Short mmCIF file of C-alpha atoms in Angstrom, two decimals:
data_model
loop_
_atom_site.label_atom_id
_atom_site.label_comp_id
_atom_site.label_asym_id
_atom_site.label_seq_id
_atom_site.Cartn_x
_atom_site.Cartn_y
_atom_site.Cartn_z
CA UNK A 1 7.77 -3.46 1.74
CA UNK A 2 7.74 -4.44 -1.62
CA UNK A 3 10.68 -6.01 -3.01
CA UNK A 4 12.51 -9.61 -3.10
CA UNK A 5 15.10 -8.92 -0.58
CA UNK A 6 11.76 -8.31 2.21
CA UNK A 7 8.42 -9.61 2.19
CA UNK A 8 8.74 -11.42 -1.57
CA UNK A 9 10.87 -13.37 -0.16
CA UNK A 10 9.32 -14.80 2.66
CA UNK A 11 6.36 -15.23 0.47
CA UNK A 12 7.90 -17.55 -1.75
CA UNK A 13 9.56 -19.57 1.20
CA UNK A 14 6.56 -19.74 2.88
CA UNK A 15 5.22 -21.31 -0.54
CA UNK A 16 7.71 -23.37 -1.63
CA UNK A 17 9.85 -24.95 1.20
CA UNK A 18 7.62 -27.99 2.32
CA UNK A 19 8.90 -27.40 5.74
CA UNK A 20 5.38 -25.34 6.43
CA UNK A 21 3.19 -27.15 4.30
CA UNK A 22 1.05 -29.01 7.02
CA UNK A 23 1.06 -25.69 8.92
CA UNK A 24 -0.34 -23.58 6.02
CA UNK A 25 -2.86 -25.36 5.58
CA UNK A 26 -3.62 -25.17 9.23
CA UNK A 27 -3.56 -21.67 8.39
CA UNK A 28 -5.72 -21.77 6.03
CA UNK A 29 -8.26 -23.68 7.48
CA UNK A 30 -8.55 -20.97 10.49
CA UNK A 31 -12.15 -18.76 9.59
CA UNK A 32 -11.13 -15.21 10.74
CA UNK A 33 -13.51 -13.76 12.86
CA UNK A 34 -14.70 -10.70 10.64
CA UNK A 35 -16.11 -9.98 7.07
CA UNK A 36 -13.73 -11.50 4.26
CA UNK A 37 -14.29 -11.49 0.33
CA UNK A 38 -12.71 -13.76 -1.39
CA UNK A 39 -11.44 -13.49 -5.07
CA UNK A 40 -9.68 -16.08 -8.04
CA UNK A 41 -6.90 -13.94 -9.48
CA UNK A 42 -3.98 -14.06 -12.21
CA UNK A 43 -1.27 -14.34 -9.82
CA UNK A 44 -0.34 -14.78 -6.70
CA UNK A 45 1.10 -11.39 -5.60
CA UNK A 46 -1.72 -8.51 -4.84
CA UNK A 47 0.04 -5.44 -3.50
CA UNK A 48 -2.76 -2.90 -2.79
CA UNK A 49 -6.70 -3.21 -2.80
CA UNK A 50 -8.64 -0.13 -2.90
CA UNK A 51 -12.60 0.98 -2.57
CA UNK A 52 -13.90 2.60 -5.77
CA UNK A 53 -17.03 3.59 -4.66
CA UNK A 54 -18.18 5.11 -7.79
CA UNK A 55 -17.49 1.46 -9.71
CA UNK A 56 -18.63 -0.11 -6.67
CA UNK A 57 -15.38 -2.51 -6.74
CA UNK A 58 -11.81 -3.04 -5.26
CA UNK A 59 -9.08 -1.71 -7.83
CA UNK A 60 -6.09 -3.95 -7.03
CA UNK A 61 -2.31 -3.95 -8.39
CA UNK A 62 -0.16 -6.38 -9.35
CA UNK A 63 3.29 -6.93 -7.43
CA UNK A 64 4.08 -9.96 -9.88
CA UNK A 65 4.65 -8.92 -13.59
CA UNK A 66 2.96 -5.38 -13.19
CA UNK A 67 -0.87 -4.06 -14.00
CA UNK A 68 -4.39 -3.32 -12.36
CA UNK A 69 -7.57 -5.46 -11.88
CA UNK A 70 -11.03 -4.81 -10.50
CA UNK A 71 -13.03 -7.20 -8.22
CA UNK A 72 -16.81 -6.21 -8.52
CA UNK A 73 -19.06 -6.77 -5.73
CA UNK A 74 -22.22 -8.23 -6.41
CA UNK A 75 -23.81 -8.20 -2.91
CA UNK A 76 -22.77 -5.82 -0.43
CA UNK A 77 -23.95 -8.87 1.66
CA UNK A 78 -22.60 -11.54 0.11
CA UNK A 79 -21.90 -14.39 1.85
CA UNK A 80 -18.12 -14.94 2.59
CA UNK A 81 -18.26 -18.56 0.92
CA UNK A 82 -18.99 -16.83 -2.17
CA UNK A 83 -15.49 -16.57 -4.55
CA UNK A 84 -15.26 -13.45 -6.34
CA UNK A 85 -13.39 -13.39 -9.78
CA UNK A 86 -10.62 -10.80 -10.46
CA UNK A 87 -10.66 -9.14 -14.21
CA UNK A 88 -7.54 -7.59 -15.63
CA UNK A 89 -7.90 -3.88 -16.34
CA UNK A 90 -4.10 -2.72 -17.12
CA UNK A 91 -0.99 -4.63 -18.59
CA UNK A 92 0.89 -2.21 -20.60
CA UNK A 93 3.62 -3.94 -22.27
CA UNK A 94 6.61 -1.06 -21.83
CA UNK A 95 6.80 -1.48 -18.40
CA UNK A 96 5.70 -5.10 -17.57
CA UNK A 97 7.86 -6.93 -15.26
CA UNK A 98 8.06 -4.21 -12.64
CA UNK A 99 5.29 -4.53 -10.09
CA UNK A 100 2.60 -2.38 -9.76
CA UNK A 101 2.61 -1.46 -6.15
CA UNK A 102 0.87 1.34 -3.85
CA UNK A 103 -2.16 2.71 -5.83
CA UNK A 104 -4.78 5.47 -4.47
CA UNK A 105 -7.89 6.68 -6.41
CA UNK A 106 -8.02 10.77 -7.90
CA UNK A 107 -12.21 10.44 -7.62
CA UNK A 108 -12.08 14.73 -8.93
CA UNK A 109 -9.80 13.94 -11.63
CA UNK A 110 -11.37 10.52 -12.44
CA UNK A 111 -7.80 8.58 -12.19
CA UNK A 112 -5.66 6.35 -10.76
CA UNK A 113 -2.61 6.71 -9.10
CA UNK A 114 0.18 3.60 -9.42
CA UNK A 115 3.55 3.29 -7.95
CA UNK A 116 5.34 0.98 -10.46
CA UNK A 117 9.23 -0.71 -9.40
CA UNK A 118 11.51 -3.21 -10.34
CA UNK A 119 11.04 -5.60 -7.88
CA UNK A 120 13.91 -7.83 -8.19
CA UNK A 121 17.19 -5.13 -9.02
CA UNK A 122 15.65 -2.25 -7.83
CA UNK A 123 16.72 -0.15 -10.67
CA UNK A 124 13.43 1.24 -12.02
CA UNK A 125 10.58 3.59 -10.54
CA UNK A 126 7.77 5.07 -11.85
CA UNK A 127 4.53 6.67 -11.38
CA UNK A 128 1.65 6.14 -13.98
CA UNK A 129 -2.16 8.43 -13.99
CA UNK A 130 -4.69 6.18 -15.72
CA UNK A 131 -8.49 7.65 -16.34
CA UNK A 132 -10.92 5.51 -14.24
CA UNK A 133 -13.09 5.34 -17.16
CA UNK A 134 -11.15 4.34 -20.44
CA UNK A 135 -8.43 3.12 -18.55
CA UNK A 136 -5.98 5.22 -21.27
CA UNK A 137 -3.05 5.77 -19.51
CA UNK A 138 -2.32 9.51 -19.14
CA UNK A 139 1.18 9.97 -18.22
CA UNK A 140 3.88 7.60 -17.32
CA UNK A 141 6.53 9.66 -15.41
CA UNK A 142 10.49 7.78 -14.72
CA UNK A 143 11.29 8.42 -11.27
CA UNK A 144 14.78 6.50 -11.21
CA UNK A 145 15.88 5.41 -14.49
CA UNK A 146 18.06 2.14 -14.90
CA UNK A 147 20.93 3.43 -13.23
CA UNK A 148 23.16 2.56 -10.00
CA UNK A 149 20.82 4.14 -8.08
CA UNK A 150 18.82 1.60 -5.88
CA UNK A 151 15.11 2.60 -5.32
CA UNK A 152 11.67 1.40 -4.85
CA UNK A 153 8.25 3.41 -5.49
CA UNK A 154 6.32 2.25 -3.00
CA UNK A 155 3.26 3.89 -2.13
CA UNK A 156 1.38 6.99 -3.20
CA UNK A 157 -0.76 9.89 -2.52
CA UNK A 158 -1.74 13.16 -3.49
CA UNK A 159 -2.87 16.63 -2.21
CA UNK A 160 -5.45 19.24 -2.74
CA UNK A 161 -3.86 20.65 -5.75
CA UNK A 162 -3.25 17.05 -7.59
CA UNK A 163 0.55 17.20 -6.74
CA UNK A 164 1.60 13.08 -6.58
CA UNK A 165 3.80 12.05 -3.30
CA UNK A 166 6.05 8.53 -3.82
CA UNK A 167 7.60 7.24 -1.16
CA UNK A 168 11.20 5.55 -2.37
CA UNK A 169 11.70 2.18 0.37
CA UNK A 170 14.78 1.85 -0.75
CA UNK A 171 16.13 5.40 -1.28
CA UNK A 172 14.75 6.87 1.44
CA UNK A 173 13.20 9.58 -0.23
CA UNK A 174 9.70 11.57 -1.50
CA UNK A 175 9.61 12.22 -5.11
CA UNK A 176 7.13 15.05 -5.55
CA UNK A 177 5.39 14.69 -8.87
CA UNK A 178 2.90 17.55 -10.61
CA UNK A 179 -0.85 17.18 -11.53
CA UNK A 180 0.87 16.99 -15.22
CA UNK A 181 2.78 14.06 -14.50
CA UNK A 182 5.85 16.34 -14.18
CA UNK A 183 8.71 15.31 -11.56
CA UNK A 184 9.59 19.12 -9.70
CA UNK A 185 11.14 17.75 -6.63
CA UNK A 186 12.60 15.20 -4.21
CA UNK A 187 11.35 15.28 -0.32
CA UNK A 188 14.86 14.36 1.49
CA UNK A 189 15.68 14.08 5.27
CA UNK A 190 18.26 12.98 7.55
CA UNK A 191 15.41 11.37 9.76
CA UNK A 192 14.16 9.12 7.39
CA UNK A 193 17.38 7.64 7.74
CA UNK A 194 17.78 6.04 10.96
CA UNK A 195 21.15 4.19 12.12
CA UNK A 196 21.56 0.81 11.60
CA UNK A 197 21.92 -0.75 7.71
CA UNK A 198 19.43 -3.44 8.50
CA UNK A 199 16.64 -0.94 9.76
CA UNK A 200 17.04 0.44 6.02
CA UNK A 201 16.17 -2.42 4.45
CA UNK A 202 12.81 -0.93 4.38
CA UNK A 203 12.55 2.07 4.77
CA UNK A 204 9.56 4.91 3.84
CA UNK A 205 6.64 2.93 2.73
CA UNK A 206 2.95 3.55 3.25
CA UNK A 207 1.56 7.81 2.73
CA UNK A 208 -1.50 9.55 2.86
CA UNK A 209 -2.29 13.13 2.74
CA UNK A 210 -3.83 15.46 5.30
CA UNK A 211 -6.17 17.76 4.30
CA UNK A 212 -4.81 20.02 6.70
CA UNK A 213 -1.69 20.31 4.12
CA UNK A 214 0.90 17.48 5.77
CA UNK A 215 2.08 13.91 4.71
CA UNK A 216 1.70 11.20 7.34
CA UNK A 217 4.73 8.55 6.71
CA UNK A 218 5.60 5.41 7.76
CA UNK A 219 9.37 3.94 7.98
CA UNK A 220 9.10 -0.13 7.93
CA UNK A 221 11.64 -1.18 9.81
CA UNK A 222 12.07 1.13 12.56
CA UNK A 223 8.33 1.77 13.20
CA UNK A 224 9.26 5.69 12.99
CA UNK A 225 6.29 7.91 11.42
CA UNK A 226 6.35 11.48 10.13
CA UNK A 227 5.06 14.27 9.80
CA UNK A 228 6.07 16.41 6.87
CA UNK A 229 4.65 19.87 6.23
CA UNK A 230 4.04 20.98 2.47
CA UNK A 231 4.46 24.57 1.74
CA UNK A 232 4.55 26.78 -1.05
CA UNK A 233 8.84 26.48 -1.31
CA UNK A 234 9.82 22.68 -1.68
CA UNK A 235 13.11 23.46 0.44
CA UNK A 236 11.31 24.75 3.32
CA UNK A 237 9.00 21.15 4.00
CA UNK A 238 9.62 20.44 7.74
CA UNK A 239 10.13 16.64 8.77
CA UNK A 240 9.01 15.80 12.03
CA UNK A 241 8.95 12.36 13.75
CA UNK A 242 5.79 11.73 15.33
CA UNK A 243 6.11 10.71 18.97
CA UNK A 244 4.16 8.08 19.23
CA UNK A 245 3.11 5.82 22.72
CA UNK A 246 0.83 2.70 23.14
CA UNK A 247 2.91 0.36 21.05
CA UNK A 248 5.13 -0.34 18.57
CA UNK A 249 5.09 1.03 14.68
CA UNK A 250 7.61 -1.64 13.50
CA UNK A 251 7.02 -3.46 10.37
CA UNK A 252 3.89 -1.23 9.37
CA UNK A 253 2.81 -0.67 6.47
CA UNK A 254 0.11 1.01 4.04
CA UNK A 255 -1.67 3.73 5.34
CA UNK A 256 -5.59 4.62 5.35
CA UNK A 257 -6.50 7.82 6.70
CA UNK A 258 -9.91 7.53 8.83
CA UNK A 259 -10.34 10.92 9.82
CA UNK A 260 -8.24 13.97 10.55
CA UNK A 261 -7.68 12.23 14.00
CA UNK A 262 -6.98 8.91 12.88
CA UNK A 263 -5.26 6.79 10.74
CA UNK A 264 -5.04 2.44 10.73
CA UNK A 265 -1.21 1.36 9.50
CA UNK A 266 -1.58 -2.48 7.56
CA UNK A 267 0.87 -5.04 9.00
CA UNK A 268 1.67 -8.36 10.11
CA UNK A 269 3.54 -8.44 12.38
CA UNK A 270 1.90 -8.65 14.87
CA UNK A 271 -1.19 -6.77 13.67
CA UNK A 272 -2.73 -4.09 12.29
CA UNK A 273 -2.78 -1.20 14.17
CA UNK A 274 -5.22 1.86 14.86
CA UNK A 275 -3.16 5.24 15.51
CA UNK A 276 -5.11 8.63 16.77
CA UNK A 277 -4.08 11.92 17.40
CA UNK A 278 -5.25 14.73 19.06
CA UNK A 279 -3.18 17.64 18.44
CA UNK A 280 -2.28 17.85 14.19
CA UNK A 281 -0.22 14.73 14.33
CA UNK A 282 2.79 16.18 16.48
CA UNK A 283 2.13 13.05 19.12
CA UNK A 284 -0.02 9.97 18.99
CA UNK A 285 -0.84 6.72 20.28
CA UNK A 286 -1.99 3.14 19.03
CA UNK A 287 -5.04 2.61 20.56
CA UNK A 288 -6.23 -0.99 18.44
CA UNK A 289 -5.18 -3.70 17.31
CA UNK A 290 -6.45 -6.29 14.64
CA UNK A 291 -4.51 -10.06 13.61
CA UNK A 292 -6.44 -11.44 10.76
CA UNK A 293 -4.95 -15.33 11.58
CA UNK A 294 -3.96 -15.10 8.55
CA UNK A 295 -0.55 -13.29 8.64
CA UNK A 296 1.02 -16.53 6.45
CA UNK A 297 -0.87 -14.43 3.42
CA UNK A 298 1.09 -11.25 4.87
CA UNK A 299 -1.14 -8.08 4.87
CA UNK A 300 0.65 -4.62 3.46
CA UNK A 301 -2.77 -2.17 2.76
CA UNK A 302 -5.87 -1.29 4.00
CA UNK A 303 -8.83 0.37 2.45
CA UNK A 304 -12.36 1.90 3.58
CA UNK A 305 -15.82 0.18 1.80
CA UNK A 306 -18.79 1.94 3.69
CA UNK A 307 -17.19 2.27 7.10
CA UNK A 308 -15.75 -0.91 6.99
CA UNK A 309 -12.02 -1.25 6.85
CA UNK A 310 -10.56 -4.08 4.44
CA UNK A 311 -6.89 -5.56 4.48
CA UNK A 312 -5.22 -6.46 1.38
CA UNK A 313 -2.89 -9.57 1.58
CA UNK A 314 -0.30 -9.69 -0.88
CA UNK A 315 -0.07 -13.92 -1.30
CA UNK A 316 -2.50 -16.15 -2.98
CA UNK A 317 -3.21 -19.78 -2.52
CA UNK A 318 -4.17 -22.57 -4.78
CA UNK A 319 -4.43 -23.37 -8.24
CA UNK A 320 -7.05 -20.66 -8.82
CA UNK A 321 -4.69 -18.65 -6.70
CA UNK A 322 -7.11 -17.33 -4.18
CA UNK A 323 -7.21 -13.86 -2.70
CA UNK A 324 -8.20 -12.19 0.47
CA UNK A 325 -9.59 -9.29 2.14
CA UNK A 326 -10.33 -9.46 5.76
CA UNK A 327 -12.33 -6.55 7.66
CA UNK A 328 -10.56 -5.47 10.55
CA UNK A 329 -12.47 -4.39 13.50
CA UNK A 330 -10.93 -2.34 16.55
#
């Protein structure tokens, strides 16, 4: 959920009505009871944190004003007093004032992976490839174009054969984009609309790929996950809801896939939840849950560093606008 009519908003309430104030900073006070690394940072609104091994640093994007920073770790047990310091990597002028959303690392084809959107109208999407190296960006591809069609790129990943998969939160809708940076197709399904206008507020958000050759989806609002099915014709993908027992799915988020028998789902309300599955993702069940505390700071991703899951959470606090990710343990 990344747009002003959702979560932005009730970010920037939270901030500025001084109706909370007293109980922020309750809030912030709390210690959570796992792992956290802390980091300064440009702005206040951090979408997506993800594990580069390889750089041996979180990549993280920018939902306010667009781009992608690194935070380097200089102790893999560092001490979580210690403030880490976030350096800008991408701000590329022709597209800056969308935010820089969902992001996933390419590790074979040495790139990253951004969903870019307007945040405010909703009238722009896009997905851009930069190399992991030089940080040249090697395609920019328009999803929606300014138009009076409403959508959001939200979240991204990508298969076996370097295909790109956006989920639209708005639109309700996959746009399927080549290892070229070529758009070939849109993913679209009378399930991912479910009744009720306000459960469409958000709608498909956090994706990962299965390396058994299926999308796992999550719809915000209604808690409702898929199952999609990629084969070689685009019109024959099969959408399945995943049937799903041991809690609720509502208001999830990103997605981090585990293993092929598990997946955690980033939220805040109430928590973050761990989902397995024993039979290819046609049932499962939540069998953990993580709060943070700090749900104020609203958590929308998770990420794997050595084992250890991480939660991104998208609002920063004070005048050096202070960032944090908190392990979750199940």
């Amino acid at each position: 959920m990344t747009f002003c009519s959702g979560r932005c908003t009730a970010a920037l309430l939270l901030v500025l009505s001084p109706v909370p104030i007293a109980y922020l900073i309750y809030l912030e006070r709390a210690v959570p009871s796992t792992h956290v690394i802390s980091y300064h940072s440009s702005g206040f609104l951090r979408e997506c944190a993800k594990w580069d091994d390889v750089g041996r640093r979180f990549l993280v994007s920018f939902m306010d004003g667009g781009g992608i920073g690194e935070v380097v770790i200089r102790d893999s047990d560092s001490d979580d007093s210690e403030v880490l310091e976030e350096v800008i990597l991408v701000k590329d002028v022709d597209i800056a004032g969308n935010a820089s959303a969902g992001i996933v690392i390419d590790r074979d084809r040495n790139r990253l992976l951004v969903a870019i959107g307007d945040l405010v109208g909703n009238k722009y999407s896009a997905l851009a490839a930069y190399d992991l190296s030089t940080w040249h960006r090697i395609f920019l591809t328009e999803l929606s174009g300014y138009s009076k069609e409403i959508s959001f790129a939200d979240d991204v990943a990508f298969d076996a054969q370097g295909n790109t998969y956006v989920t639209d939160a708005k639109g309700s809708k996959i746009w399927k984009v080549d290892v070229n940076g070529k758009l070939v197709s849109t993913i679209k399904s009378p399930l991912f609309t479910p009744p009720g206008w306000f459960i469409n507020l958000v709608a498909l958000n956090g994706i990962v790929y299965h390396p058994n050759g299926f999308l796992i989806v999550i719809h915000t609002f209604s808690g409702l996950l898929y199952k999609i099915d990629l084969t070689e014709g685009d019109d024959s993908n099969k959408v399945n809801v995943i049937e799903v027992t041991g809690g609720t799915l509502r208001f999830g988020d990103g997605i981090e896939l585990l293993s092929p028998t598990k997946i955690v789902i980033a939220g805040s309300n109430p928590s973050t939840r761990l989902v397995e599955s024993s039979d290819e993702w046609r049932t499962a069940s939540v069998t953990g849950l993580f709060r943070s505390g700090m749900f104020h700071r609203l958590v929308s991703a998770a990420t794997v560093k050595e084992g250890r899951i991480y939660l991104t959470h998208i609002v920063g606090f004070g005048s050096k606008k202070r960032h944090i990710l908190v392990e979750a343990v199940f």
